[in-house]
Tab-separated table of C-alpha atoms and ligand atoms in Angstrom:
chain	number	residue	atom	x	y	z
N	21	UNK	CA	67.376	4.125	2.415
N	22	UNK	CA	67.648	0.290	3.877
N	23	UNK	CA	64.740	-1.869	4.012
N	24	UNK	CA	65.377	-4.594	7.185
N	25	UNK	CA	62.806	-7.683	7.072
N	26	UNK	CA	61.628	-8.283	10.864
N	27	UNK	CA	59.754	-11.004	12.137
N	28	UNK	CA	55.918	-9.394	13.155
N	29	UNK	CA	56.002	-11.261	16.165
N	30	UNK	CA	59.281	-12.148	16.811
N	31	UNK	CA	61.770	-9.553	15.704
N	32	UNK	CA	65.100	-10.082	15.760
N	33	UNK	CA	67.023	-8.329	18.591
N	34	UNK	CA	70.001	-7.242	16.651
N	35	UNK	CA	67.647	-5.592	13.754
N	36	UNK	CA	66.171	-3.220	16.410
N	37	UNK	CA	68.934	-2.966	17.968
N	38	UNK	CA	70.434	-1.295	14.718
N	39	UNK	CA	67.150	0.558	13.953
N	40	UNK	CA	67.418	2.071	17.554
N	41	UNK	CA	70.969	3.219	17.580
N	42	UNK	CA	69.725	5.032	13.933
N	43	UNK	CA	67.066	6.850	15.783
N	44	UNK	CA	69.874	7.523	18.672
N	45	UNK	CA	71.748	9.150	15.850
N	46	UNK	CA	68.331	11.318	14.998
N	47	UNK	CA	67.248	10.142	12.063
N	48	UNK	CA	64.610	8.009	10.408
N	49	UNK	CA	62.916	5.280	11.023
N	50	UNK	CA	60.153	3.857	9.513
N	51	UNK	CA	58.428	0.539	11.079
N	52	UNK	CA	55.113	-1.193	11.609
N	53	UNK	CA	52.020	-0.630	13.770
N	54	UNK	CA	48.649	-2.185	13.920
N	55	UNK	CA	47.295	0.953	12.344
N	56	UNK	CA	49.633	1.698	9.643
N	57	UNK	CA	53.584	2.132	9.017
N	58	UNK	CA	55.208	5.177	11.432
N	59	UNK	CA	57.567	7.428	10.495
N	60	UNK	CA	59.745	7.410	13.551
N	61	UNK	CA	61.987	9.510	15.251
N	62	UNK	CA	63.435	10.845	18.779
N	63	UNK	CA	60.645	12.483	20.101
N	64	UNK	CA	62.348	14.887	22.533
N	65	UNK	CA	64.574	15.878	19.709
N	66	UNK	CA	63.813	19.009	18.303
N	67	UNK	CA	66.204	18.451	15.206
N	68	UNK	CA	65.046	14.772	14.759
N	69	UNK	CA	61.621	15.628	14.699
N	70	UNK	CA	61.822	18.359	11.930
N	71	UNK	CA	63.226	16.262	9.581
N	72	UNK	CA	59.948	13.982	10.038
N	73	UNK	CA	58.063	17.520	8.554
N	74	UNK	CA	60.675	18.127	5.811
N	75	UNK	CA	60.324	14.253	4.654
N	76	UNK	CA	56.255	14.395	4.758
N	77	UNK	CA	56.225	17.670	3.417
N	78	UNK	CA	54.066	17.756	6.346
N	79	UNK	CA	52.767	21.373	7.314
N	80	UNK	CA	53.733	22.729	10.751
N	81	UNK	CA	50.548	23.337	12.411
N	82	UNK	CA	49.412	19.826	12.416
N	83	UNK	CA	50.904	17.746	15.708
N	84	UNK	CA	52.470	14.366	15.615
N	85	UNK	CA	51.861	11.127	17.914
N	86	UNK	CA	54.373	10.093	20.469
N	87	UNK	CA	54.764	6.411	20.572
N	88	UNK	CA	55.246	5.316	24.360
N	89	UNK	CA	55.616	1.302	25.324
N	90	UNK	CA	52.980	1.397	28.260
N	91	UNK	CA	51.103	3.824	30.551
N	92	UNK	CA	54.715	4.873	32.620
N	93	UNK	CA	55.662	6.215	28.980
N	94	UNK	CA	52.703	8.471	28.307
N	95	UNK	CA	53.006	9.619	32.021
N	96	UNK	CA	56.407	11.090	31.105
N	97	UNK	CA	55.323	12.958	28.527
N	98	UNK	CA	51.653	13.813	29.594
N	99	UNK	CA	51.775	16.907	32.221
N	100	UNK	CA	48.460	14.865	33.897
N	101	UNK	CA	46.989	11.663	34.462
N	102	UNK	CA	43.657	11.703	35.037
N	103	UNK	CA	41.135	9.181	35.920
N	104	UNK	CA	39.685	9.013	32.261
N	105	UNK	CA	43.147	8.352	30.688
N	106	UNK	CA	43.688	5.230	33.210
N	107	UNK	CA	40.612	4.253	32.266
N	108	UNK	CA	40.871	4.392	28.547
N	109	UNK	CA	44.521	3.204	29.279
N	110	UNK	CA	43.353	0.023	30.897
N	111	UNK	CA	40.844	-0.642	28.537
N	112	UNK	CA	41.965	0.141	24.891
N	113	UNK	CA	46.538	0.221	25.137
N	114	UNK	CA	48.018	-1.671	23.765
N	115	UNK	CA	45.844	-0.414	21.065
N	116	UNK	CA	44.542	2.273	18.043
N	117	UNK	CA	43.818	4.698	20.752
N	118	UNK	CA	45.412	7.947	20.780
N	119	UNK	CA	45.353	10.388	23.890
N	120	UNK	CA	45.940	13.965	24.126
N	121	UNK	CA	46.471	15.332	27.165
N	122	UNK	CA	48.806	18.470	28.535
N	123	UNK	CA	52.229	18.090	27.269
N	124	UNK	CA	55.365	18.323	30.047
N	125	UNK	CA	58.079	20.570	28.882
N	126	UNK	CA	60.539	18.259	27.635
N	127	UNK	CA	58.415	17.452	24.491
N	128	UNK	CA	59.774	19.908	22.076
N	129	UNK	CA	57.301	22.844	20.484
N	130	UNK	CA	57.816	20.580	17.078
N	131	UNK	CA	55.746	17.561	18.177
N	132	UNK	CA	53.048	19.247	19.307
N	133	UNK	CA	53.507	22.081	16.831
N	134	UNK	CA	53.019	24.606	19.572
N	135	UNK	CA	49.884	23.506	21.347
N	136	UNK	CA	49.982	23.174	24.937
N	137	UNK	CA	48.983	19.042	24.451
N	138	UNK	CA	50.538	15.908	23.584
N	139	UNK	CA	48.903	13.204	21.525
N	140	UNK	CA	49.922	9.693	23.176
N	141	UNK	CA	49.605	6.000	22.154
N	142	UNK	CA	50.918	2.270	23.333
N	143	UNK	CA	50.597	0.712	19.431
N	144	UNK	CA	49.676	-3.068	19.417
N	145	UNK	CA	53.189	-4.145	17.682
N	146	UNK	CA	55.736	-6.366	18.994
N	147	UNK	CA	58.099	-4.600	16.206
N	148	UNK	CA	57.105	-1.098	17.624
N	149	UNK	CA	57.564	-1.577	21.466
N	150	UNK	CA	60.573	-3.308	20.967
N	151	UNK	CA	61.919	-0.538	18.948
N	152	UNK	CA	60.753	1.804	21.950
N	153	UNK	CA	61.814	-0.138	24.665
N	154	UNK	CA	65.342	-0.459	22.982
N	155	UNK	CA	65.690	3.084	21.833
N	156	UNK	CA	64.549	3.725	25.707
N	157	UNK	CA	62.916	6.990	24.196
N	158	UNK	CA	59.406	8.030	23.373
N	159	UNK	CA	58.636	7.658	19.689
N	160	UNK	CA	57.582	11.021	17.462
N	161	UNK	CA	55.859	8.979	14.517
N	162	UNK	CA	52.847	10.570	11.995
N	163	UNK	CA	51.935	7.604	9.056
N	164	UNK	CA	55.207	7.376	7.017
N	165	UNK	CA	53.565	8.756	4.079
N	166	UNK	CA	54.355	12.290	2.013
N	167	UNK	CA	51.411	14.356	3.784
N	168	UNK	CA	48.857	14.161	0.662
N	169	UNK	CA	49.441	10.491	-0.041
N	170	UNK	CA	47.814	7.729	1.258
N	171	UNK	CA	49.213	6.019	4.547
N	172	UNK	CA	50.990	3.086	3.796
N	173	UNK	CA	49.899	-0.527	5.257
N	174	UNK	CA	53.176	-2.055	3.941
N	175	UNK	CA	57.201	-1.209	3.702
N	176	UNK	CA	56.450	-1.101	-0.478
N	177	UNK	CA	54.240	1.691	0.175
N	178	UNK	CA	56.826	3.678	2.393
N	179	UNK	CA	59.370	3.068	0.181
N	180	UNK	CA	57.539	4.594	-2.451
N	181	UNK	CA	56.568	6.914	-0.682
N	182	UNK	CA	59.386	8.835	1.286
N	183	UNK	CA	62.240	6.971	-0.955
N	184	UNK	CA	65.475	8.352	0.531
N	185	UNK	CA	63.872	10.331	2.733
N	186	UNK	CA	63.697	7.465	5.570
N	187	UNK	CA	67.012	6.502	6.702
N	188	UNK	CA	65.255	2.671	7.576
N	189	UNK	CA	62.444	0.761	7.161
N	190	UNK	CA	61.221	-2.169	9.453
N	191	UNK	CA	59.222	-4.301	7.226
N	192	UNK	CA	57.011	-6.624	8.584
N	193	UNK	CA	54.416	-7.358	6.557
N	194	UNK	CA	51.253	-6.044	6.280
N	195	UNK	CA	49.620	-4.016	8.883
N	196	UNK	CA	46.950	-5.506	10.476
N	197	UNK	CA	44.408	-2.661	11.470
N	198	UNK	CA	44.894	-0.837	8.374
N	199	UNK	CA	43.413	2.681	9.172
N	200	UNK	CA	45.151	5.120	11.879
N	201	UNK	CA	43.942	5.106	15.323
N	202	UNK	CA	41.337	6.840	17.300
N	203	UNK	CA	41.852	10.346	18.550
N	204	UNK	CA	40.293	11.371	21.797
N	205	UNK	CA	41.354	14.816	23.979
N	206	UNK	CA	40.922	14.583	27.590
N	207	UNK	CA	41.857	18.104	27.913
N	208	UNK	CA	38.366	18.939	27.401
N	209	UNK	CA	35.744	17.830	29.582
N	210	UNK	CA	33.685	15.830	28.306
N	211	UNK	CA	35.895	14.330	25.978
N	212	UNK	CA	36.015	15.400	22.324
N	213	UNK	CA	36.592	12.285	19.936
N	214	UNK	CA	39.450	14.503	17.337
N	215	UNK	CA	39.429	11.426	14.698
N	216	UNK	CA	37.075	8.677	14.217
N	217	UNK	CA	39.135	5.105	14.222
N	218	UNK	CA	38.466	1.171	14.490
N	219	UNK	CA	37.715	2.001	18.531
N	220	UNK	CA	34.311	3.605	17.971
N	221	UNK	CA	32.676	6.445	20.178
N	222	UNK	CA	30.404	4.159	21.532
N	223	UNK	CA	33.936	1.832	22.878
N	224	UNK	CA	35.040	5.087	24.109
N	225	UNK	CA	31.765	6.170	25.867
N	226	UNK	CA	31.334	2.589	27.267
N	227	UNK	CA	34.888	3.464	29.579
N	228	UNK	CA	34.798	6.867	30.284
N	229	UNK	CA	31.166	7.837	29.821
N	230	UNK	CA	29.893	10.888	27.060
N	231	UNK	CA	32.362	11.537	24.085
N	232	UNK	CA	31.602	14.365	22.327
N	233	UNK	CA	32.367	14.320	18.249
N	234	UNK	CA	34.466	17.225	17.243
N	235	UNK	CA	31.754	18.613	15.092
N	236	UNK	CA	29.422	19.128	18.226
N	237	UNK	CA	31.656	21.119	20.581
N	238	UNK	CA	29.870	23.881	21.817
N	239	UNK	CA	31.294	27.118	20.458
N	240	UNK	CA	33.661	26.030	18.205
N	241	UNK	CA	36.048	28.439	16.746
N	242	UNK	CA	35.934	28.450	12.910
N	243	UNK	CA	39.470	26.643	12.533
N	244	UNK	CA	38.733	22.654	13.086
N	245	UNK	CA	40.802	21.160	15.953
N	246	UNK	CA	44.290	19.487	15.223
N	247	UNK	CA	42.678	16.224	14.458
N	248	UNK	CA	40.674	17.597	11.818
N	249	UNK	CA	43.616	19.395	9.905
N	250	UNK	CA	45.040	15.983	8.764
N	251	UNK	CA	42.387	16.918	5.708
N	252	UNK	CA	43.312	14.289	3.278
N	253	UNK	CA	44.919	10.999	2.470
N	254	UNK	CA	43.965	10.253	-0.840
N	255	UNK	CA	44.776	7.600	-3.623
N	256	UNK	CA	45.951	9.871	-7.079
N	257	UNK	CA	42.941	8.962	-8.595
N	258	UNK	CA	39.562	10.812	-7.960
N	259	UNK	CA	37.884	9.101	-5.687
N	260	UNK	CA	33.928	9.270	-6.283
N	261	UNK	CA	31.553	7.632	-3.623
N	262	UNK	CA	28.647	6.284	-5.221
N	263	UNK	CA	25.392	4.315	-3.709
N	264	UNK	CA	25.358	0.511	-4.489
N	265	UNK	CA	22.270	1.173	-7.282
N	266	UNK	CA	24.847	3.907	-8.517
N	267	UNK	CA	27.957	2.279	-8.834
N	268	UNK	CA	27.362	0.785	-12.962
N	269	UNK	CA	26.114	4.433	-13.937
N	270	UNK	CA	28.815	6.458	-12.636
N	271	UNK	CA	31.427	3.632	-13.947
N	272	UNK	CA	29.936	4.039	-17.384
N	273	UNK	CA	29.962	7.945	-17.206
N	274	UNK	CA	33.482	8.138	-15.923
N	275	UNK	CA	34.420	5.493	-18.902
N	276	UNK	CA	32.723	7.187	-21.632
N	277	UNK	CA	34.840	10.307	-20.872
N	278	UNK	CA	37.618	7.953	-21.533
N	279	UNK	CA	39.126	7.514	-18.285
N	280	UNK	CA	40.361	3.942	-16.279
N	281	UNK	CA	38.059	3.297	-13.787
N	282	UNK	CA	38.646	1.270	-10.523
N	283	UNK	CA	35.913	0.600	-8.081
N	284	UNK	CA	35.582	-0.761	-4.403
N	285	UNK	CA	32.572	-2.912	-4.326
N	286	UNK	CA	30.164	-4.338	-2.034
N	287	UNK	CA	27.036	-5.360	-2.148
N	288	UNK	CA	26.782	-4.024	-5.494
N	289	UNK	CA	27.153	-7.341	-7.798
N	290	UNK	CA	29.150	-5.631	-10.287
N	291	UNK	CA	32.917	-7.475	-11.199
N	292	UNK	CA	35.032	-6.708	-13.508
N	293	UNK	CA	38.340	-5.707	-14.139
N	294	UNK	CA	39.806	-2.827	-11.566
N	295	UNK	CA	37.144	-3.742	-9.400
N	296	UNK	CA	37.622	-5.065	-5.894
N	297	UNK	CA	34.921	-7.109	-3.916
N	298	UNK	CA	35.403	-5.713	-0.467
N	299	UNK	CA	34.959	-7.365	3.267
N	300	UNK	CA	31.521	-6.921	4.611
N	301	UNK	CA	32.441	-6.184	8.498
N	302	UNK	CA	34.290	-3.203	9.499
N	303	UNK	CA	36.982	-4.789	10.556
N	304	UNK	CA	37.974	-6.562	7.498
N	305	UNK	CA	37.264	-3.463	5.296
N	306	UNK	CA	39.425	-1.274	7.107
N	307	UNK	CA	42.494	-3.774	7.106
N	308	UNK	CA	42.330	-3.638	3.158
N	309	UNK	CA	41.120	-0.235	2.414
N	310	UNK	CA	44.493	1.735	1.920
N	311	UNK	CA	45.982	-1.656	-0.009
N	312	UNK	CA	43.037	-1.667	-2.093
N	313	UNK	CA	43.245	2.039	-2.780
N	314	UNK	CA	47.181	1.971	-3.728
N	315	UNK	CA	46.397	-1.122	-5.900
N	316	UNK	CA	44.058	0.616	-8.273
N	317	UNK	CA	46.404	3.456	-8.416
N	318	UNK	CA	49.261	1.516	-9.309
N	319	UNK	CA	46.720	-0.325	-11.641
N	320	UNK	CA	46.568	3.244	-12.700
N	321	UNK	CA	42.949	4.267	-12.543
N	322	UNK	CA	42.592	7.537	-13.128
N	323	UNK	CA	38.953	7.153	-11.185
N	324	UNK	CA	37.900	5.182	-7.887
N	325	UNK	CA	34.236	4.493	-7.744
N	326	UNK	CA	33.714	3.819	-3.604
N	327	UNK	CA	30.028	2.083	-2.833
N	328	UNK	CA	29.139	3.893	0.390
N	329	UNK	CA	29.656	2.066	3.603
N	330	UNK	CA	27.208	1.366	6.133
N	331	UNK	CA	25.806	3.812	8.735
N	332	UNK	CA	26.502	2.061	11.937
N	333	UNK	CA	29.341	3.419	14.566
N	334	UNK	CA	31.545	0.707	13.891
N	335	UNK	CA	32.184	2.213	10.490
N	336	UNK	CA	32.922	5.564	11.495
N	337	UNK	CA	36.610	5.631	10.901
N	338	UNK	CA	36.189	3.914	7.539
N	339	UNK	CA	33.435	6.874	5.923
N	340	UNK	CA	35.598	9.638	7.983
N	341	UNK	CA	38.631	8.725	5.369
N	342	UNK	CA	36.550	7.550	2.313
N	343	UNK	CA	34.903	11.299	2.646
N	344	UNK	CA	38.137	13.074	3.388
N	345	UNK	CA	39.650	10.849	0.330
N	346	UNK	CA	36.585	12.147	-1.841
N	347	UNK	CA	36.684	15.792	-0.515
N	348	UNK	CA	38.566	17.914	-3.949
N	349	UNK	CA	41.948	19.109	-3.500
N	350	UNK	CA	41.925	22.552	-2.592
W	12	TXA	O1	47.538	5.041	13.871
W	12	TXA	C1	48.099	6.133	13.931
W	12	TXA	O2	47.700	7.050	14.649
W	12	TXA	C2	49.363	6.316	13.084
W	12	TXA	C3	50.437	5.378	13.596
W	12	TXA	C4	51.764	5.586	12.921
W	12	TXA	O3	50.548	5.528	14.983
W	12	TXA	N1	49.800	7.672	13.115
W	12	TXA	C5	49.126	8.672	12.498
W	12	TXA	O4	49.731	9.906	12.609
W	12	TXA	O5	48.098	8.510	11.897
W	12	TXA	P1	49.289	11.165	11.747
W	12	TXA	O6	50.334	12.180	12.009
W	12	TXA	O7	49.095	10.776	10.344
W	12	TXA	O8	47.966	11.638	12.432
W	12	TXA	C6	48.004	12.165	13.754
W	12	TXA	C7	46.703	12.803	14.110
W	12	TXA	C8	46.530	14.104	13.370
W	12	TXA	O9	45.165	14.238	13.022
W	12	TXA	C9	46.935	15.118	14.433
W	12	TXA	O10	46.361	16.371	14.199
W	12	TXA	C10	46.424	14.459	15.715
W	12	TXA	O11	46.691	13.091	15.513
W	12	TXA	N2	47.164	14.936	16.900
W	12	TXA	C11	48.420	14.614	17.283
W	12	TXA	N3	48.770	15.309	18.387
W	12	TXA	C12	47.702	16.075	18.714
W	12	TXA	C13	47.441	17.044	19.742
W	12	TXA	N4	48.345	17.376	20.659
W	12	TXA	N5	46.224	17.648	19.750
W	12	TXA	C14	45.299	17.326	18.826
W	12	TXA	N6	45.493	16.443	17.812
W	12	TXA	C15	46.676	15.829	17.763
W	13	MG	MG1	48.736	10.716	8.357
């Protein structure tokens, strides 16, 4: 494994140059988005692509994200175009939206691990569309992360992740979104938001009118959509979300049976060691939530006391991970 620094906003040509002849070759690269680090390869490479599921350990029902430079790229992998995916295209790319809508045949059976669908995205990263544009390929990239882990905002956490797994990382700093991006299908009509993200429901419904929440389609089969199967991204400690009045008491009780305890805090007025004072907006939260978490594991808490988040839509994405995150194992 290589680690290549990059400029975030100005990249050197000659470093993607290199990382795009390694995905030419079909292997690994990992490099930056807005969301979170990808683990990239040549999306209509069937061969290239499985070794993205043998270095997650990622199972193979669950679909990856193409990477595309701009709305010509998704339209050569999408079977259709319709109306609603201009729309959202105009409105949200490049951006932490991701679009599924019929797959063409040249996207292998791995990417979209058999559905009928492709998931498609323009990220907001001078570092990613150049890679794309000089690759001249469509990007296959899930967060570059073992499946169970958390996603990594940084080239550290890859590293540490995947080790010699990834054949390159592009490491440009920090990501700057810091949870992954929205999921809406327009193969369903109305649209069906498949993963909450930093573009809330109500940005979504604002463009193309009613979104429906997975939860709430009508009839839904007992097996949750693709989006839902990405289950959990946890820190190794457990994570336990507590109410701001709660925060102290479970500390103490978590303590007293003798175990490290780290907390994300808010408005509780609680400090102390392990425990991190938060953002207050949405925004700000989500760009430090995954650091924060991989900082009190490498702190090594063996518990994470979260304060619950607020209720309001711009928080969505940020209490869809902290409750997958807190969900047990099993
Ligand atoms: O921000 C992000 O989306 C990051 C960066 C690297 O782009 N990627 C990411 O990928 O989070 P991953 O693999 O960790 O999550 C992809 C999500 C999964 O929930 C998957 O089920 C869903 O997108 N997905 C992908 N293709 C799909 C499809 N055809 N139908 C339904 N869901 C799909
Ligand atoms: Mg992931």
């Amino acid at each position: 494994m290589r680690i290549v620094q990059v400029d975030p906003t100005r990249p050197d040509p000659r470093a993607i140059a290199d990382a795009a002849l390694v995905l030419r070759r079909g292997e690994l690269v990992a490099f930056p988005t807005e969301t979170v680090y990808g683990l990239g390869a040549n999306a209509l490479d069937p061969a290239a692509v499985d070794r993205i599921y043998a270095a997650k350990g990622r199972p193979a029902y669950n679909p990856i994200i193409v990477h595309v430079a701009d709305a010509a790229g998704a339209r050569a992998v999408a079977a259709e175009w319709p109306e609603r995916a201009e729309r959202l295209a105009a409105a949200f790319w490049p951006g932490p939206l991701t679009i599924v809508l019929p797959k063409r045949p040249i996207v292998p059976d791995g990417v979209t691990a058999g559905l009928p669908s492709v998931g498609v995205r323009v990220p907001a990263h001078p570092v990613a569309l150049a890679l794309i544009t000089a690759a001249s390929m469509p990007i296959a990239a899930p967060s570059a992360n073992r499946s169970t882990e958390l996603s990594p905002t940084t080239a550290d956490h890859v590293a540490r992740s995947l080790g010699n797994a990834v054949d390159l990382i592009l490491d440009a700093g920090p990501t700057r979104v810091g949870i992954e991006s929205t999921v809406v299908d327009l193969t369903r009509d109305p649209p069906v938001l498949l993963r909450p993200g930093m573009i809330s429901i109500t940005d979504l419904e604002r463009v193309v009118g009613p979104v429906v929440g997975a939860g709430r389609v009508a009839g839904e089969a007992a097996r949750p959509p693709p989006g839902k199967l990405d289950r959990h991204n946890s820190p190794r400690a457990t994570l336990v979300l507590a109410g701001a009045a709660d925060v102290a008491h479970v500390m103490d009780r978590e303590r007293a049976r003798g175990r490290r305890v780290g907390a994300l805090v808010l408005a509780s007025p609680l400090r102390g060691e392990h425990m991190i004072e938060m953002p207050a907006d949405a925004p700000g939260y989500a760009a430090r939530l995954y650091e924060s978490l991989h900082a009190l594991d490498d702190a090594g808490c063996a518990v994470i006391v979260v304060e619950r988040v607020a209720g309001g839509r711009e928080w969505d994405g940020i209490r869809d991970r902290l409750d997958r995150a807190a969900r047990p194992p099993g």
